[in-house]
mmCIF file of C-alpha atoms in Angstrom:
data_model
loop_
_atom_site.group_PDB
_atom_site.id
_atom_site.type_symbol
_atom_site.label_atom_id
_atom_site.label_comp_id
_atom_site.label_asym_id
_atom_site.label_seq_id
_atom_site.Cartn_x
_atom_site.Cartn_y
_atom_site.Cartn_z
ATOM 1 C CA PHE A 1 8.670 6.324 17.485
ATOM 2 C CA ILE A 2 9.245 9.847 18.736
ATOM 3 C CA GLU A 3 7.382 12.543 16.783
ATOM 4 C CA GLU A 4 5.810 9.992 14.443
ATOM 5 C CA HIS A 5 2.543 11.912 14.541
ATOM 6 C CA SER A 6 4.368 15.096 13.494
ATOM 7 C CA ILE A 7 5.991 13.365 10.545
ATOM 8 C CA LEU A 8 2.698 11.847 9.402
ATOM 9 C CA THR A 9 0.896 15.169 9.810
ATOM 10 C CA ALA A 10 3.575 16.932 7.751
ATOM 11 C CA LEU A 11 3.263 14.301 5.015
ATOM 12 C CA PHE A 12 -0.521 14.736 4.957
ATOM 13 C CA GLU A 13 -0.104 18.510 4.785
ATOM 14 C CA GLU A 14 2.136 18.029 1.740
ATOM 15 C CA GLY A 15 -0.546 15.973 -0.006
ATOM 16 C CA LEU A 16 -0.039 12.379 1.087
ATOM 17 C CA GLU A 17 -3.323 10.657 0.290
ATOM 18 C CA LEU A 18 -3.074 7.365 2.150
ATOM 19 C CA VAL A 19 -1.241 5.821 5.099
ATOM 20 C CA HIS A 20 -1.392 2.192 6.096
ATOM 21 C CA LEU A 21 -0.845 1.953 9.840
ATOM 22 C CA ARG A 22 0.949 -1.371 10.213
ATOM 23 C CA LYS A 23 2.264 -2.008 13.714
ATOM 24 C CA PRO A 24 1.882 -5.768 14.200
ATOM 25 C CA ASN A 25 3.407 -5.953 17.677
ATOM 26 C CA ALA A 26 2.092 -2.672 19.050
ATOM 27 C CA GLU A 27 -0.294 -2.625 21.958
ATOM 28 C CA PRO A 28 -3.595 -0.948 21.071
ATOM 29 C CA ILE A 29 -2.919 1.914 23.491
ATOM 30 C CA PHE A 30 0.127 2.995 21.461
ATOM 31 C CA CYS A 31 -1.867 3.063 18.222
ATOM 32 C CA GLU A 32 -4.630 4.989 19.992
ATOM 33 C CA ARG A 33 -2.084 7.509 21.258
ATOM 34 C CA LEU A 34 -0.622 8.000 17.788
ATOM 35 C CA LEU A 35 -4.042 8.453 16.206
ATOM 36 C CA SER A 36 -5.160 10.874 18.915
ATOM 37 C CA LEU A 37 -2.208 13.125 18.047
ATOM 38 C CA ILE A 38 -3.008 13.240 14.314
ATOM 39 C CA PRO A 39 -5.492 15.984 13.380
ATOM 40 C CA ASP A 40 -9.042 14.683 12.823
ATOM 41 C CA ASN A 41 -9.155 15.823 9.189
ATOM 42 C CA PHE A 42 -6.216 13.542 8.264
ATOM 43 C CA ARG A 43 -7.471 10.388 9.992
ATOM 44 C CA LYS A 44 -9.821 9.677 7.077
ATOM 45 C CA ASN A 45 -6.643 8.933 5.079
ATOM 46 C CA ILE A 46 -5.470 6.131 7.409
ATOM 47 C CA VAL A 47 -6.064 2.399 7.032
ATOM 48 C CA THR A 48 -5.243 0.130 9.971
ATOM 49 C CA HIS A 49 -3.779 -3.370 9.724
ATOM 50 C CA ASP A 50 -4.489 -4.214 13.364
ATOM 51 C CA HIS A 51 -6.954 -3.332 16.097
ATOM 52 C CA PHE A 52 -9.833 -2.904 13.672
ATOM 53 C CA TYR A 53 -12.014 -1.164 16.280
ATOM 54 C CA LEU A 54 -9.811 1.889 15.709
ATOM 55 C CA LYS A 55 -11.483 2.390 12.310
ATOM 56 C CA ASN A 56 -14.739 3.513 13.919
ATOM 57 C CA GLU A 57 -13.267 5.023 17.072
ATOM 58 C CA TYR A 58 -11.021 7.416 15.126
ATOM 59 C CA ASP A 59 -13.050 7.667 11.905
ATOM 60 C CA LEU A 60 -10.302 6.061 9.806
ATOM 61 C CA LYS A 61 -10.560 5.295 6.092
ATOM 62 C CA GLY A 62 -10.618 1.536 6.545
ATOM 63 C CA ILE A 63 -8.974 -1.754 7.437
ATOM 64 C CA HIS A 64 -6.388 -3.985 5.781
ATOM 65 C CA LEU A 65 -6.838 -7.744 6.032
ATOM 66 C CA ASN A 66 -3.695 -9.780 6.669
ATOM 67 C CA SER A 67 -2.489 -13.076 8.126
ATOM 68 C CA ARG A 68 -2.959 -11.744 11.686
ATOM 69 C CA ASN A 69 -6.439 -10.410 10.927
ATOM 70 C CA PRO A 70 -7.811 -12.276 7.891
ATOM 71 C CA GLU A 71 -11.535 -11.802 8.534
ATOM 72 C CA LEU A 72 -13.808 -8.804 8.192
ATOM 73 C CA PRO A 73 -15.359 -7.774 11.507
ATOM 74 C CA LYS A 74 -19.059 -8.597 11.778
ATOM 75 C CA ASP A 75 -21.259 -5.908 10.186
ATOM 76 C CA TYR A 76 -18.199 -3.967 9.020
ATOM 77 C CA LYS A 77 -18.852 -1.057 6.710
ATOM 78 C CA GLY A 78 -15.993 0.806 5.082
ATOM 79 C CA THR A 79 -12.924 0.487 2.907
ATOM 80 C CA VAL A 80 -11.202 -2.903 2.846
ATOM 81 C CA SER A 81 -7.837 -3.782 1.338
ATOM 82 C CA VAL A 82 -5.582 -6.828 1.319
ATOM 83 C CA THR A 83 -2.073 -7.771 0.187
ATOM 84 C CA THR A 84 -1.980 -10.480 -2.460
ATOM 85 C CA PRO A 85 1.166 -12.525 -3.087
ATOM 86 C CA THR A 86 0.352 -13.534 -6.676
ATOM 87 C CA LEU A 87 -1.381 -12.203 -9.759
ATOM 88 C CA GLU A 88 -3.915 -15.035 -9.436
ATOM 89 C CA ASP A 89 -4.778 -13.740 -5.961
ATOM 90 C CA VAL A 90 -5.154 -10.238 -7.379
ATOM 91 C CA VAL A 91 -7.826 -11.464 -9.788
ATOM 92 C CA ARG A 92 -9.693 -13.264 -7.000
ATOM 93 C CA GLU A 93 -9.381 -10.651 -4.242
ATOM 94 C CA LYS A 94 -10.032 -7.439 -6.124
ATOM 95 C CA LYS A 95 -13.632 -8.506 -6.735
ATOM 96 C CA ASP A 96 -14.416 -8.070 -3.029
ATOM 97 C CA MET A 97 -11.855 -5.452 -2.014
ATOM 98 C CA ASP A 98 -11.703 -1.723 -2.540
ATOM 99 C CA TYR A 99 -8.070 -2.189 -3.550
ATOM 100 C CA VAL A 100 -5.280 -4.755 -3.282
ATOM 101 C CA PHE A 101 -1.513 -4.591 -2.907
ATOM 102 C CA LEU A 102 0.808 -6.650 -5.071
ATOM 103 C CA PRO A 103 3.961 -6.320 -2.968
ATOM 104 C CA SER A 104 7.645 -6.220 -3.768
ATOM 105 C CA ILE A 105 7.516 -6.380 -7.525
ATOM 106 C CA TYR A 106 10.681 -4.390 -8.168
ATOM 107 C CA ALA A 107 14.335 -5.068 -7.458
ATOM 108 C CA THR A 108 15.668 -3.099 -4.538
ATOM 109 C CA ALA A 109 19.036 -1.839 -3.407
ATOM 110 C CA SER A 110 18.114 -2.713 0.183
ATOM 111 C CA ARG A 111 17.782 -6.470 -0.469
ATOM 112 C CA ASP A 112 20.435 -8.204 -2.537
ATOM 113 C CA ASP A 113 18.725 -11.572 -2.069
ATOM 114 C CA PHE A 114 15.427 -10.479 -3.626
ATOM 115 C CA ALA A 115 14.633 -11.202 -7.252
ATOM 116 C CA PRO A 116 11.453 -9.545 -8.532
ATOM 117 C CA PRO A 117 8.830 -12.175 -9.359
ATOM 118 C CA TYR A 118 7.569 -10.290 -12.421
ATOM 119 C CA SER A 119 9.370 -8.614 -15.286
ATOM 120 C CA ALA A 120 8.346 -5.147 -16.395
ATOM 121 C CA LEU A 121 7.090 -6.686 -19.628
ATOM 122 C CA MET A 122 4.928 -9.190 -17.736
ATOM 123 C CA LEU A 123 3.476 -6.405 -15.600
ATOM 124 C CA LYS A 124 2.719 -4.381 -18.716
ATOM 125 C CA GLU A 125 0.866 -7.385 -20.147
ATOM 126 C CA GLN A 126 -1.148 -7.683 -16.929
ATOM 127 C CA ILE A 127 -2.112 -4.019 -17.239
ATOM 128 C CA LYS A 128 -3.306 -4.608 -20.812
ATOM 129 C CA LYS A 129 -5.327 -7.617 -19.588
ATOM 130 C CA LYS A 130 -6.824 -5.397 -16.863
ATOM 131 C CA VAL A 131 -5.491 -7.668 -14.090
ATOM 132 C CA ILE A 132 -3.513 -4.687 -12.804
ATOM 133 C CA ASP A 133 -5.767 -1.658 -12.792
ATOM 134 C CA LYS A 134 -6.670 1.269 -10.528
ATOM 135 C CA LYS A 135 -7.657 -1.170 -7.768
ATOM 136 C CA VAL A 136 -4.130 -2.632 -7.653
ATOM 137 C CA MET A 137 -1.268 -0.883 -5.917
ATOM 138 C CA ALA A 138 1.930 -2.521 -7.031
ATOM 139 C CA GLY A 139 5.308 -2.278 -5.350
ATOM 140 C CA ARG A 140 6.718 -1.165 -2.036
ATOM 141 C CA GLU A 141 10.421 -1.283 -2.758
ATOM 142 C CA ASP A 142 12.677 1.107 -4.647
ATOM 143 C CA PHE A 143 12.085 1.116 -8.389
ATOM 144 C CA ASN A 144 15.103 -0.164 -10.287
ATOM 145 C CA THR A 145 14.991 1.870 -13.482
ATOM 146 C CA ASP A 146 17.946 0.035 -15.036
ATOM 147 C CA ASN A 147 16.086 -3.295 -15.121
ATOM 148 C CA ALA A 148 12.847 -1.737 -16.278
ATOM 149 C CA GLU A 149 14.540 0.135 -19.126
ATOM 150 C CA GLU A 150 16.368 -2.970 -20.230
ATOM 151 C CA GLU A 151 13.153 -4.976 -20.414
ATOM 152 C CA GLU A 152 11.201 -2.182 -22.084
ATOM 153 C CA LYS A 153 13.634 -1.286 -24.884
ATOM 154 C CA GLU A 154 10.866 -1.472 -27.418
ATOM 155 C CA SER A 155 8.803 1.150 -25.563
ATOM 156 C CA SER A 156 8.898 4.766 -26.597
ATOM 157 C CA ASP A 157 10.608 7.297 -24.324
ATOM 158 C CA ALA A 158 7.274 8.947 -23.563
ATOM 159 C CA GLU A 159 5.749 5.611 -22.578
ATOM 160 C CA LYS A 160 8.724 4.862 -20.293
ATOM 161 C CA THR A 161 8.372 8.228 -18.618
ATOM 162 C CA ALA A 162 4.649 7.698 -18.061
ATOM 163 C CA THR A 163 5.269 4.206 -16.671
ATOM 164 C CA ARG A 164 7.942 5.476 -14.275
ATOM 165 C CA ALA A 165 5.755 8.381 -13.167
ATOM 166 C CA GLU A 166 2.857 6.031 -12.432
ATOM 167 C CA ASN A 167 5.145 3.618 -10.544
ATOM 168 C CA ASN A 168 6.605 6.463 -8.512
ATOM 169 C CA ARG A 169 3.108 7.737 -7.667
ATOM 170 C CA ARG A 170 2.090 4.284 -6.481
ATOM 171 C CA MET A 171 5.299 3.818 -4.502
ATOM 172 C CA TYR A 172 4.801 7.189 -2.796
ATOM 173 C CA LYS A 173 1.280 6.163 -1.776
ATOM 174 C CA ASN A 174 2.550 2.800 -0.545
ATOM 175 C CA GLU A 175 5.675 4.050 1.183
ATOM 176 C CA VAL A 176 3.633 4.234 4.354
ATOM 177 C CA GLU A 177 3.622 0.433 4.542
ATOM 178 C CA ARG A 178 7.045 0.809 6.124
ATOM 179 C CA ILE A 179 5.873 3.365 8.728
#
């Protein structure tokens, strides 16, 4: 869209660490144009979901495997990520990936028909079991603090604050999925 490169550049200047460039129906030329307008020093913070040749051509951070592009390119070297629909997939995929996404784990105001597949308590258990760790980025939707607080009544206020802060940090990093 118009001025997308300016918006991304401004976000990088403010400290955004990672952008996933996901444009499934875009012609390669439009992705090339966008990347050419982003300053070189910020391109190392971009992961592409399509047109994997862009990784080397624009010195991007890496690639994201998906249903359209499920295979690593031959002789690929660099960061690789994938979105995993279940916790079982997280366990399997994170062995070979630099990081994985566990999408849409929170309720959202934008989708009334969506029920989160995991409770806050279940997610906390998965963190204790080390299924969810620093290699797992969880959540793309708005965090519903009401549900989380209800399910975490036994947690201390400090623990709730730390959990929310970590979730917000992850959501900020993953917000770019929608760009």
